[in-house]
mmCIF file of N, CA and C and ligand atoms in Angstrom:
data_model
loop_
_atom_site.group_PDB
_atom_site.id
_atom_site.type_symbol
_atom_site.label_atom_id
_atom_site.label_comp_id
_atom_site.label_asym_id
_atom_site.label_seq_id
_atom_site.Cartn_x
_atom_site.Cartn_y
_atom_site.Cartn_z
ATOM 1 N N UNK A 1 21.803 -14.621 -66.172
ATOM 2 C CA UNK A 1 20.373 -14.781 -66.489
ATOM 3 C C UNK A 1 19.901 -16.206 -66.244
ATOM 4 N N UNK A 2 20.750 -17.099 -66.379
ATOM 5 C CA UNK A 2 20.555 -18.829 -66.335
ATOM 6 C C UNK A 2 20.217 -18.986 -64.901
ATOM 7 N N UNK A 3 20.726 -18.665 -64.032
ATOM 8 C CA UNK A 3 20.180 -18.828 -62.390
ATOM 9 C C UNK A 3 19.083 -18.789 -62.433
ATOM 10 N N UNK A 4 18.460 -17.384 -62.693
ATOM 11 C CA UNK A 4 17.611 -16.257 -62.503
ATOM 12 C C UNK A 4 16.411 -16.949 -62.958
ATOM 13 N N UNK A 5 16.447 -17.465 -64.372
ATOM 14 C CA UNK A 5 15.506 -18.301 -65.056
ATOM 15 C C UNK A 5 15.175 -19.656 -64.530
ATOM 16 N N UNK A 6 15.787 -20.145 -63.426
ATOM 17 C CA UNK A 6 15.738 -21.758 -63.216
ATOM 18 C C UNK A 6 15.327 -21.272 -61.817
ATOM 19 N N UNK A 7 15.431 -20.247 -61.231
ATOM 20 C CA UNK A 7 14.938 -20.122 -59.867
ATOM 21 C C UNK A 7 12.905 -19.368 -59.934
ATOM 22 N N UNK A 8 13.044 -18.798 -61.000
ATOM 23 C CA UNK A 8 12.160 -18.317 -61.805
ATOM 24 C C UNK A 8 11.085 -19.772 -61.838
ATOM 25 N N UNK A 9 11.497 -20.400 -62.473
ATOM 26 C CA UNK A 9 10.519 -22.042 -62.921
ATOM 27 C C UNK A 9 10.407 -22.340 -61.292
ATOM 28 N N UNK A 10 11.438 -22.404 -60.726
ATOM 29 C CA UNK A 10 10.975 -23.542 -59.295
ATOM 30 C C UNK A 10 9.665 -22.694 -58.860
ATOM 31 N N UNK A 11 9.813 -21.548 -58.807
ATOM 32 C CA UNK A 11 9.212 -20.908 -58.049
ATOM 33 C C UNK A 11 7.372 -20.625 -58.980
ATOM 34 N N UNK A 12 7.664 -21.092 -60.133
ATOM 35 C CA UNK A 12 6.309 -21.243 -60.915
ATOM 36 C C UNK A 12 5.622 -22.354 -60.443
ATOM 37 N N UNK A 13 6.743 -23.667 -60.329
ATOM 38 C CA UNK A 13 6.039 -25.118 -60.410
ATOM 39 C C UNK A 13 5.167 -24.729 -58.963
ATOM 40 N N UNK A 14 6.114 -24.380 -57.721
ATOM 41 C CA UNK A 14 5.558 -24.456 -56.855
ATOM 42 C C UNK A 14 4.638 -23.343 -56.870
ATOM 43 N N UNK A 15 4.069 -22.729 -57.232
ATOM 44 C CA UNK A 15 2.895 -21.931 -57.454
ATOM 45 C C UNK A 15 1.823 -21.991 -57.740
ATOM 46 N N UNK A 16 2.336 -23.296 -58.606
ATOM 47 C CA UNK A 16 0.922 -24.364 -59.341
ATOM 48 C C UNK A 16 0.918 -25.248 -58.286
ATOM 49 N N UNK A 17 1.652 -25.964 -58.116
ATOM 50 C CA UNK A 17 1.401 -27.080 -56.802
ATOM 51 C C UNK A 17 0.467 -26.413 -55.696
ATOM 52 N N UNK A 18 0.832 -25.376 -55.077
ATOM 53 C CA UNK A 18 0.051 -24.362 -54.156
ATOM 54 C C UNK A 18 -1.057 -24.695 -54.649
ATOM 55 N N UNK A 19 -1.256 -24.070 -55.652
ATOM 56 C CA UNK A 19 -2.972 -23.623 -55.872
ATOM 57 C C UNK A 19 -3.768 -24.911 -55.921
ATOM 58 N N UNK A 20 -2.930 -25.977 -56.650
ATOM 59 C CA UNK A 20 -3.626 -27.222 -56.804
ATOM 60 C C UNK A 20 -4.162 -27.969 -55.454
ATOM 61 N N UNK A 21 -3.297 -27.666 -54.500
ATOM 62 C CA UNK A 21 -3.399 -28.092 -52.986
ATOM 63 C C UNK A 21 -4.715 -27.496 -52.622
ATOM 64 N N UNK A 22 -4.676 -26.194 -52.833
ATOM 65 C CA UNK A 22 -6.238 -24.896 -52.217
ATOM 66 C C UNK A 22 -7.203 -25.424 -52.944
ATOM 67 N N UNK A 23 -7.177 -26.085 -54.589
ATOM 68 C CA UNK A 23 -8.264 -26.333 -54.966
ATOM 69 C C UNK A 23 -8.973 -27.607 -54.799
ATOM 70 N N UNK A 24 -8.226 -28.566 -55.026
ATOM 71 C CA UNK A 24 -8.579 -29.855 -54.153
ATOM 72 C C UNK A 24 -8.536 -30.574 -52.618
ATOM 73 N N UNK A 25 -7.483 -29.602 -52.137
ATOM 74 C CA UNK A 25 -7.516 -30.132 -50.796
ATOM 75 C C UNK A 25 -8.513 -29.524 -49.688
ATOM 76 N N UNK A 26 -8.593 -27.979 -49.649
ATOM 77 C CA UNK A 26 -8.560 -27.523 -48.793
ATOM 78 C C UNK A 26 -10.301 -27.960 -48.840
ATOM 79 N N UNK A 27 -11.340 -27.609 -49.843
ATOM 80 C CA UNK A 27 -12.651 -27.736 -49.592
ATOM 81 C C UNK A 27 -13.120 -29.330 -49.233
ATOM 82 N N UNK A 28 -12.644 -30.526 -49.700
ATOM 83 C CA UNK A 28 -12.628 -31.556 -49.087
ATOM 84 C C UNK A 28 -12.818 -32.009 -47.888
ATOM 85 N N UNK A 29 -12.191 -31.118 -46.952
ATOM 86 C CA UNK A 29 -12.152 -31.479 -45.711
ATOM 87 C C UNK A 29 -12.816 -31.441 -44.995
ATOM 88 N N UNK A 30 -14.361 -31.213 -45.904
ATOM 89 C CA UNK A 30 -15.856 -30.938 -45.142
ATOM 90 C C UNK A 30 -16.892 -31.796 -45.908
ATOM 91 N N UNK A 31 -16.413 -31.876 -46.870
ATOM 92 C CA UNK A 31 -17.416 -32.400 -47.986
ATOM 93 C C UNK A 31 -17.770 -34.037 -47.106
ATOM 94 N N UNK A 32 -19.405 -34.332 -47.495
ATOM 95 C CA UNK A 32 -19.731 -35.409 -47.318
ATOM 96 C C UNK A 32 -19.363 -36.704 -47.600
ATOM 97 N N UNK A 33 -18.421 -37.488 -46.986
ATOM 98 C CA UNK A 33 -17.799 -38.434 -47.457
ATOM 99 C C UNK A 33 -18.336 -39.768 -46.795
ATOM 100 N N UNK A 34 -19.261 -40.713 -47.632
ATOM 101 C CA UNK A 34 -19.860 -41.953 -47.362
ATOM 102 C C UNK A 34 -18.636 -43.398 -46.161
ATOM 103 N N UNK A 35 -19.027 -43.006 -45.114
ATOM 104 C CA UNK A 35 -18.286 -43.913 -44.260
ATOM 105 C C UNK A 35 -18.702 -44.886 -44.388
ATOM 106 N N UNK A 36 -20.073 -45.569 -44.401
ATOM 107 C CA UNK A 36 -20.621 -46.525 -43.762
ATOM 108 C C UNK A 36 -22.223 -46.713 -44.586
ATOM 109 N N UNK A 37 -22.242 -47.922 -44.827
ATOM 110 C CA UNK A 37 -23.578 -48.260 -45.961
ATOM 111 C C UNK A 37 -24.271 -49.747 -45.698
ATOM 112 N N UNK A 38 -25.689 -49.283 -45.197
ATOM 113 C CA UNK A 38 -26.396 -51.018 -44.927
ATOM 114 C C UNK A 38 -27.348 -50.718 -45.856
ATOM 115 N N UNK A 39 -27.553 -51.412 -46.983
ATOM 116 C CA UNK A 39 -26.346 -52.822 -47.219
ATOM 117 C C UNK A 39 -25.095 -52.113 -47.450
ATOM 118 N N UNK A 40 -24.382 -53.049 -47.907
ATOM 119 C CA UNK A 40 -22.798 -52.631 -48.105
ATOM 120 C C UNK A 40 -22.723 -52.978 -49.380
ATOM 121 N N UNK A 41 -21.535 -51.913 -50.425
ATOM 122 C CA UNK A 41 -21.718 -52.057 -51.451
ATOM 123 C C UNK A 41 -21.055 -53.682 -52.290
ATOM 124 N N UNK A 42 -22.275 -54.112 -52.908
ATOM 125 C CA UNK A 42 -21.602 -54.959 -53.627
ATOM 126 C C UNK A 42 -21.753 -56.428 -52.852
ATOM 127 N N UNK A 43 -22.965 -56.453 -51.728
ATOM 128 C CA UNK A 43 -23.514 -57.371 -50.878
ATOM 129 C C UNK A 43 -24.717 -57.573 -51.826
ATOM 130 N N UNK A 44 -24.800 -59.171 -51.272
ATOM 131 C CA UNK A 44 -26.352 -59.815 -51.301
ATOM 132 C C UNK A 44 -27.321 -59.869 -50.379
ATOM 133 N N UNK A 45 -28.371 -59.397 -50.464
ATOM 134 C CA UNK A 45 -29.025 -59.632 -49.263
ATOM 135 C C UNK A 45 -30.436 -60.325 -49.256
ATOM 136 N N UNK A 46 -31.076 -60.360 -48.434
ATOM 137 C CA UNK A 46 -32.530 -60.783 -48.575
ATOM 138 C C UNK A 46 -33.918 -60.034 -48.681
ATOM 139 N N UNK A 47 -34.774 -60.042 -49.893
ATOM 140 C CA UNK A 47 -35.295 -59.201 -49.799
ATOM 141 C C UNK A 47 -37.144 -59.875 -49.260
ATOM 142 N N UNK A 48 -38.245 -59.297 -49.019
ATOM 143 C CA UNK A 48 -38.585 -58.120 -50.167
ATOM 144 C C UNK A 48 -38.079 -56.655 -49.258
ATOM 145 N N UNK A 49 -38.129 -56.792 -47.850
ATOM 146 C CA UNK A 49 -37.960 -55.314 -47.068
ATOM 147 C C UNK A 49 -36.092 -55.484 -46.912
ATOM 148 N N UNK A 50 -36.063 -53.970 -46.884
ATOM 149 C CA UNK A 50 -34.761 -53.760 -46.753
ATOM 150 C C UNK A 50 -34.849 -52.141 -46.441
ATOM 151 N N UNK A 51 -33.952 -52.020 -45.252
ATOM 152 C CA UNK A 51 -32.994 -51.150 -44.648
ATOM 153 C C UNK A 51 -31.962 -50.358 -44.965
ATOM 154 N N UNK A 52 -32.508 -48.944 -45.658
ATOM 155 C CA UNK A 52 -31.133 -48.857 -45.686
ATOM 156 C C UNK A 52 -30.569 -47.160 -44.802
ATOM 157 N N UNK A 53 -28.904 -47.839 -44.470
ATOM 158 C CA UNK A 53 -28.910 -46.785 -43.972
ATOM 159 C C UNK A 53 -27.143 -46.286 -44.241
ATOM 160 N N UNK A 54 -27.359 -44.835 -44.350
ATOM 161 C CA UNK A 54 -25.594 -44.530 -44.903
ATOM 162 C C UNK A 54 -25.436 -43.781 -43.684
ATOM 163 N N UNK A 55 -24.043 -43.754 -43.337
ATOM 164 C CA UNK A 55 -23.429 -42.317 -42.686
ATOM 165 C C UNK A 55 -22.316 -41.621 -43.075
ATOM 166 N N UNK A 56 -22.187 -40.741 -43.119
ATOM 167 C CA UNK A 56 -21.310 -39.655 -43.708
ATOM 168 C C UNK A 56 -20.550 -39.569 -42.548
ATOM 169 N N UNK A 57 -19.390 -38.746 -43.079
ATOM 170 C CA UNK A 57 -18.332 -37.966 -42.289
ATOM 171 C C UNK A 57 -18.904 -36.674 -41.395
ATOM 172 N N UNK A 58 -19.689 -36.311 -42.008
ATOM 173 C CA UNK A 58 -20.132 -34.951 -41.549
ATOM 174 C C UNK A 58 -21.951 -34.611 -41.415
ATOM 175 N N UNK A 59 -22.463 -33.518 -40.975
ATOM 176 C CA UNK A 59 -24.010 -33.970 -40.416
ATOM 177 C C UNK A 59 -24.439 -33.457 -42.059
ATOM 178 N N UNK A 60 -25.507 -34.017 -42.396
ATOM 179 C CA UNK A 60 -26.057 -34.051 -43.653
ATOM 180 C C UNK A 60 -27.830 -33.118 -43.403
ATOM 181 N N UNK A 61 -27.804 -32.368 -44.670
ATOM 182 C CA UNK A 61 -29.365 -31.706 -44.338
ATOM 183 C C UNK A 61 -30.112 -32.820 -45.503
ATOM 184 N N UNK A 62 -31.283 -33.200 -44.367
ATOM 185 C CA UNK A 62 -31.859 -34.090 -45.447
ATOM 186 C C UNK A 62 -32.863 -33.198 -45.944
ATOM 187 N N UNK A 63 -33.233 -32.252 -45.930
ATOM 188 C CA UNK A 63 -34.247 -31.923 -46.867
ATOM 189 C C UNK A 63 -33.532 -31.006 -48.058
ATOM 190 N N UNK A 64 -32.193 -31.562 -48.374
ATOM 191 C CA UNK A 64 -31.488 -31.315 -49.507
ATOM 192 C C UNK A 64 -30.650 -32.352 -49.976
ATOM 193 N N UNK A 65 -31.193 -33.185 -49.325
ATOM 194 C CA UNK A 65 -30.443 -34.436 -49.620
ATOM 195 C C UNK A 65 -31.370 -35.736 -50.393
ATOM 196 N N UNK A 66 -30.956 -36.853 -50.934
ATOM 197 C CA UNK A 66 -32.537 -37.660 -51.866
ATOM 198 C C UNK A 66 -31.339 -38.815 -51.795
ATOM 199 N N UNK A 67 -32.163 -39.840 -51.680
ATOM 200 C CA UNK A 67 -32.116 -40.938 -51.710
ATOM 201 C C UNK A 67 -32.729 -42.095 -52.914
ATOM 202 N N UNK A 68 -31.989 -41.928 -54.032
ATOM 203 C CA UNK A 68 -33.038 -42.994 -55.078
ATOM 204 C C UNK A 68 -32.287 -44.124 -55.704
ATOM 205 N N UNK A 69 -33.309 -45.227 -55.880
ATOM 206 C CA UNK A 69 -32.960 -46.103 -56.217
ATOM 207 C C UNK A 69 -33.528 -47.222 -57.588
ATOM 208 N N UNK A 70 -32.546 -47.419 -57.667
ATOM 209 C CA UNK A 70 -32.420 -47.703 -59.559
ATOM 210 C C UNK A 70 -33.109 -49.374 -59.535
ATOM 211 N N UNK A 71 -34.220 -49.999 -59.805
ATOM 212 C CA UNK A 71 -34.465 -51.092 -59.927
ATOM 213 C C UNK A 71 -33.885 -51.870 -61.166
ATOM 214 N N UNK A 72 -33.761 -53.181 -60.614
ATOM 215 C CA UNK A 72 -33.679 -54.233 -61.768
ATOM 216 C C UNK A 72 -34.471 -54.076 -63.516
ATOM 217 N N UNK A 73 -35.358 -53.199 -63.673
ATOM 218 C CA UNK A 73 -36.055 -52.916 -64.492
ATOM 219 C C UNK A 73 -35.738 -52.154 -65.125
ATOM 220 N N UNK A 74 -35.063 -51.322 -64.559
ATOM 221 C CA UNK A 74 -34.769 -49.273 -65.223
ATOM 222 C C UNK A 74 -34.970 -48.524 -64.699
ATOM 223 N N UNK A 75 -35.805 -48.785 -63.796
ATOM 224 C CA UNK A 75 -36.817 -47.545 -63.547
ATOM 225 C C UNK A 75 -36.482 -47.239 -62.269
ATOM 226 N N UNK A 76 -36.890 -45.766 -62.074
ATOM 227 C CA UNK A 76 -36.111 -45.575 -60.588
ATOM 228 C C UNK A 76 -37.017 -45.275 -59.364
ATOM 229 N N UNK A 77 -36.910 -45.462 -58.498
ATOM 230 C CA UNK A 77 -38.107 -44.843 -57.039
ATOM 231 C C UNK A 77 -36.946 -44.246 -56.594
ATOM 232 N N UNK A 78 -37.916 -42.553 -56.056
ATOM 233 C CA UNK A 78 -37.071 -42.060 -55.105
ATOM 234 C C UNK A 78 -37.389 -42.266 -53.518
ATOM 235 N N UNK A 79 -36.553 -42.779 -52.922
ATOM 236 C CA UNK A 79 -36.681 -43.410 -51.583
ATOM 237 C C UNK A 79 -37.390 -41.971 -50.589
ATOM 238 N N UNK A 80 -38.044 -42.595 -49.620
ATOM 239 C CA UNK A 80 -38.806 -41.441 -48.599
ATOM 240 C C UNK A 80 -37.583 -41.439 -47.663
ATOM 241 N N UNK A 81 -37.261 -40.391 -47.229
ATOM 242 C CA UNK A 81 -36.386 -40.360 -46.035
ATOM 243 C C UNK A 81 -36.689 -40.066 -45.038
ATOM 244 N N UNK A 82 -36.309 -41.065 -43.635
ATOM 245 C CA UNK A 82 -37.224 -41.440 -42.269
ATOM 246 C C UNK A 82 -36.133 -39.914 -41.553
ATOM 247 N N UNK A 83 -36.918 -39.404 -40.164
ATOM 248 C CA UNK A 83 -36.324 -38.868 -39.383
ATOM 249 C C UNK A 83 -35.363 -39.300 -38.988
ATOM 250 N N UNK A 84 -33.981 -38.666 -39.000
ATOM 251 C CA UNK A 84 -32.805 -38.496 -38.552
ATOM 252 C C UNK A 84 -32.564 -38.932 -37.226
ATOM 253 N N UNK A 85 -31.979 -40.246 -36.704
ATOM 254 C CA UNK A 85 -31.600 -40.176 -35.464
ATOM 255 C C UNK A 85 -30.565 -40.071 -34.900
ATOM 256 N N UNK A 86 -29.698 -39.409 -36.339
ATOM 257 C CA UNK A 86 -28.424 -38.986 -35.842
ATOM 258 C C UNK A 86 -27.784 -38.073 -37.103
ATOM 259 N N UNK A 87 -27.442 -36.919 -37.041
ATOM 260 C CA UNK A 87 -27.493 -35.863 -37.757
ATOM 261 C C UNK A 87 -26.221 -36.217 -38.812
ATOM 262 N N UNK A 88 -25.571 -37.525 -39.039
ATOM 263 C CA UNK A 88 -24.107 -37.842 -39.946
ATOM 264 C C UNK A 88 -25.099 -39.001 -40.763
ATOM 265 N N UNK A 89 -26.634 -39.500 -40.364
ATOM 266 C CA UNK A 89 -26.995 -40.441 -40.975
ATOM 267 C C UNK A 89 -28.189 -40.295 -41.545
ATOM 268 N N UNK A 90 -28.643 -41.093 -42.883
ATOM 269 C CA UNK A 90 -29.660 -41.176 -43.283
ATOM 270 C C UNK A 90 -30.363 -42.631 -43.269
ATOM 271 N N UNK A 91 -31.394 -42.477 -43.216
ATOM 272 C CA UNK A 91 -32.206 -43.850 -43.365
ATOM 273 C C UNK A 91 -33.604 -44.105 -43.845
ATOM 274 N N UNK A 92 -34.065 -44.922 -44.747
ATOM 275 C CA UNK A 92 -35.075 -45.514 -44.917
ATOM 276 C C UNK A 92 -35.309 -46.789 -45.353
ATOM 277 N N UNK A 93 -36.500 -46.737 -45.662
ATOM 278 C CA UNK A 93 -36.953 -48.267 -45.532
ATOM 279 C C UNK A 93 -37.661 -48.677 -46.597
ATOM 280 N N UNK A 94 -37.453 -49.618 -47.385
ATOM 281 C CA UNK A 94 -37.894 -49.890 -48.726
ATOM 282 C C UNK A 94 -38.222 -51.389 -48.963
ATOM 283 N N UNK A 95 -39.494 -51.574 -49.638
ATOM 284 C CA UNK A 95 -40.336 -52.886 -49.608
ATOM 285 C C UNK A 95 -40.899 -53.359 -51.094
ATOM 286 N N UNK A 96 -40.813 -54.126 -50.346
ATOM 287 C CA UNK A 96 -41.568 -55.233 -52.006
ATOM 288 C C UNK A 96 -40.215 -55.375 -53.077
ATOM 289 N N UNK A 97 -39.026 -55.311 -52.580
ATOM 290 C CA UNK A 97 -38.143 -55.398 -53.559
ATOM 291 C C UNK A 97 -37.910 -56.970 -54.029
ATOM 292 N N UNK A 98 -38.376 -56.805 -55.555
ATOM 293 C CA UNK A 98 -37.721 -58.339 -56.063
ATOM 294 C C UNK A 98 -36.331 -58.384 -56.578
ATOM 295 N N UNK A 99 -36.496 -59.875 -56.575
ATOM 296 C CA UNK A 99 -34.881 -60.454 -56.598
ATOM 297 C C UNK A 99 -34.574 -60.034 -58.176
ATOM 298 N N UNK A 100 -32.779 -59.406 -57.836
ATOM 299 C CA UNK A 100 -31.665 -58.488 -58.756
ATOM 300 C C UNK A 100 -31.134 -57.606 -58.204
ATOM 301 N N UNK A 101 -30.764 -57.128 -59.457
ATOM 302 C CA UNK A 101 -29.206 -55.792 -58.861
ATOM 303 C C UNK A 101 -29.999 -54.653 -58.929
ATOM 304 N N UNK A 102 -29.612 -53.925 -57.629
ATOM 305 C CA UNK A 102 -30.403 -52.605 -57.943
ATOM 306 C C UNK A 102 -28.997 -51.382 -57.197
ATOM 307 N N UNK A 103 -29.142 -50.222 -58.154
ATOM 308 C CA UNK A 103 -28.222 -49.095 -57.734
ATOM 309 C C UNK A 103 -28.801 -47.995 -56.873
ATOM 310 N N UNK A 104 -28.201 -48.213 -55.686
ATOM 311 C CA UNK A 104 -28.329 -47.131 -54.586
ATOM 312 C C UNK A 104 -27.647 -45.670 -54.980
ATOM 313 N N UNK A 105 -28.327 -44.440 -55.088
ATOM 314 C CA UNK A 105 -27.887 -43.419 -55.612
ATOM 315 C C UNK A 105 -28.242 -42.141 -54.523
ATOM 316 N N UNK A 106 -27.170 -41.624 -53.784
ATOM 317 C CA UNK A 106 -27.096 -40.895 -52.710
ATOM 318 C C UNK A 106 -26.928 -39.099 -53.102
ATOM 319 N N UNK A 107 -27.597 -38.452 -53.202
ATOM 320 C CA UNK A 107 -26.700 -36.799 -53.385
ATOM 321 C C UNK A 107 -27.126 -36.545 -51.859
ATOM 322 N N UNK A 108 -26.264 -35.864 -51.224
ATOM 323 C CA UNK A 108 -26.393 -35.416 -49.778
ATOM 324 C C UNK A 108 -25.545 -33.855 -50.125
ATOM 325 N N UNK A 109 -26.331 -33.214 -49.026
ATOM 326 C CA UNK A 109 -25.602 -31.677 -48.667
ATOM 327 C C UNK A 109 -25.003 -31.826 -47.503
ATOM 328 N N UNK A 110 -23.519 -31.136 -47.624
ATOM 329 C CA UNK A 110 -23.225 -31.259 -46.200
ATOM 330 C C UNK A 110 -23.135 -29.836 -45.457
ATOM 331 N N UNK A 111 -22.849 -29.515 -44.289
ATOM 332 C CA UNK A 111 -23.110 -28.729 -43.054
ATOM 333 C C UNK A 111 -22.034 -27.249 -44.161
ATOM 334 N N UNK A 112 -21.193 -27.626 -44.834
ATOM 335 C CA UNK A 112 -19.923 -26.534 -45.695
ATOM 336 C C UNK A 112 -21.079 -26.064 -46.846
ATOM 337 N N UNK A 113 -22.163 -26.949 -46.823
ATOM 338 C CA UNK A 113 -22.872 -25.801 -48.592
ATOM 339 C C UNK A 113 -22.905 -26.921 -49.860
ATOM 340 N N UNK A 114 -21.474 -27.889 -49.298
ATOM 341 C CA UNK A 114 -21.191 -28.753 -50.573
ATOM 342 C C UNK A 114 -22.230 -30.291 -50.924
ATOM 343 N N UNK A 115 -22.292 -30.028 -51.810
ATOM 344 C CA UNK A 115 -23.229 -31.410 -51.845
ATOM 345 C C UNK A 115 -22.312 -32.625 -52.816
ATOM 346 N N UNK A 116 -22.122 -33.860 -52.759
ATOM 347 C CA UNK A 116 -21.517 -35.215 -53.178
ATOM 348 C C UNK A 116 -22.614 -35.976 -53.413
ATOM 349 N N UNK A 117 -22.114 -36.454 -53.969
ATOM 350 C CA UNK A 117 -23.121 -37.603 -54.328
ATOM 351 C C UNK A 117 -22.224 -39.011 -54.619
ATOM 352 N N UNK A 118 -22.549 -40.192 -55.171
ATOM 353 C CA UNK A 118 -22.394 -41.352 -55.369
ATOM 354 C C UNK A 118 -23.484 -42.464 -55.044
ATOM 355 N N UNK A 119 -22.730 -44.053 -55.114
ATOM 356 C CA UNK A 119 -24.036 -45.220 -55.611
ATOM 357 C C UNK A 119 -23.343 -46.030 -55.096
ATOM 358 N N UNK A 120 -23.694 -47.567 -54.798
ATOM 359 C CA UNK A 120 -23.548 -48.443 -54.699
ATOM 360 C C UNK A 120 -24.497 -49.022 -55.176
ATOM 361 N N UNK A 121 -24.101 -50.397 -55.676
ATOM 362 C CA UNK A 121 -25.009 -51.710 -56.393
ATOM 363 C C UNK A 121 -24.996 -52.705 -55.028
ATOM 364 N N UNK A 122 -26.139 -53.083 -55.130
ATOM 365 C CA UNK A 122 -26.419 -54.670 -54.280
ATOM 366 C C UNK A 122 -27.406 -55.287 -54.700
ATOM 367 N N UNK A 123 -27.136 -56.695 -54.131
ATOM 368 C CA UNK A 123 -28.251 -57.339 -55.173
ATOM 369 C C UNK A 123 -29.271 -58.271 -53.747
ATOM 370 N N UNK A 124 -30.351 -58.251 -54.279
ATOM 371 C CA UNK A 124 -31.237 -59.009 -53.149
ATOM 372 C C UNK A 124 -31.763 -60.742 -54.259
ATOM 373 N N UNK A 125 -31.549 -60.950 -53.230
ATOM 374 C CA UNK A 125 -31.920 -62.391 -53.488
ATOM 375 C C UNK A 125 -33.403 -62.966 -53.189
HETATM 376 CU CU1 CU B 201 -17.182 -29.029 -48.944
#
């Protein structure tokens, strides 16, 4: 019975390992993943106009996607998002920003259904 029972467990652990692989790995491999960010996170830059632009791993639908951003104050504007001139990127353009830290806050959908999100801080001078 002692075999039987220890071949029994291997064959559990790896059962769980399996599934854990299907549940985190496998949908990942589409999901929107932030390559590339102007500004860059955790830069100073010059304000009052500023540029910004992200690209993803994968093509993003922007009219399910928002762009907002957290001012020095609290308070948040949600950024307008410019036409796409390349279907992995977003971009707009944002003005009158005074000097402090402000949090860039991204949810994007990607081309799989899945939507991500995340932020970066930068500060304008
Ligand atoms: Cu996905």
């Amino acid at each position: 019975m002692r075999p039987m029972k220890i071949i029994f467990r291997a064959f559990a652990v790896g059962s769980m390992v399996a599934a854990c692989w299907l549940v985190f790995e496998q949908p990942s491999s589409a999901h929107a993943v932030l390559l590339e960010a102007t500004p860059s996170a955790n830069s100073r830059i010059q304000g009052p106009d500023v540029t910004i632009k992200l690209r993803f791993n994968s093509r993003i639908d922007p009219d399910r996607s928002r762009l907002t951003l957290a001012l020095p104050d609290g308070t948040t504007r949600k950024l307008q998002l410019q036409t796409q001139n390349s279907p992995d990127t977003l971009t707009s353009q944002v003005t009158g920003l005074k000097a402090g830290t402000y949090d860039l806050r991204w949810q994007v959908l990607a081309i799989d259904g899945h939507i991500t999100r995340g932020e970066l801080f930068f500060e304008v001078r």
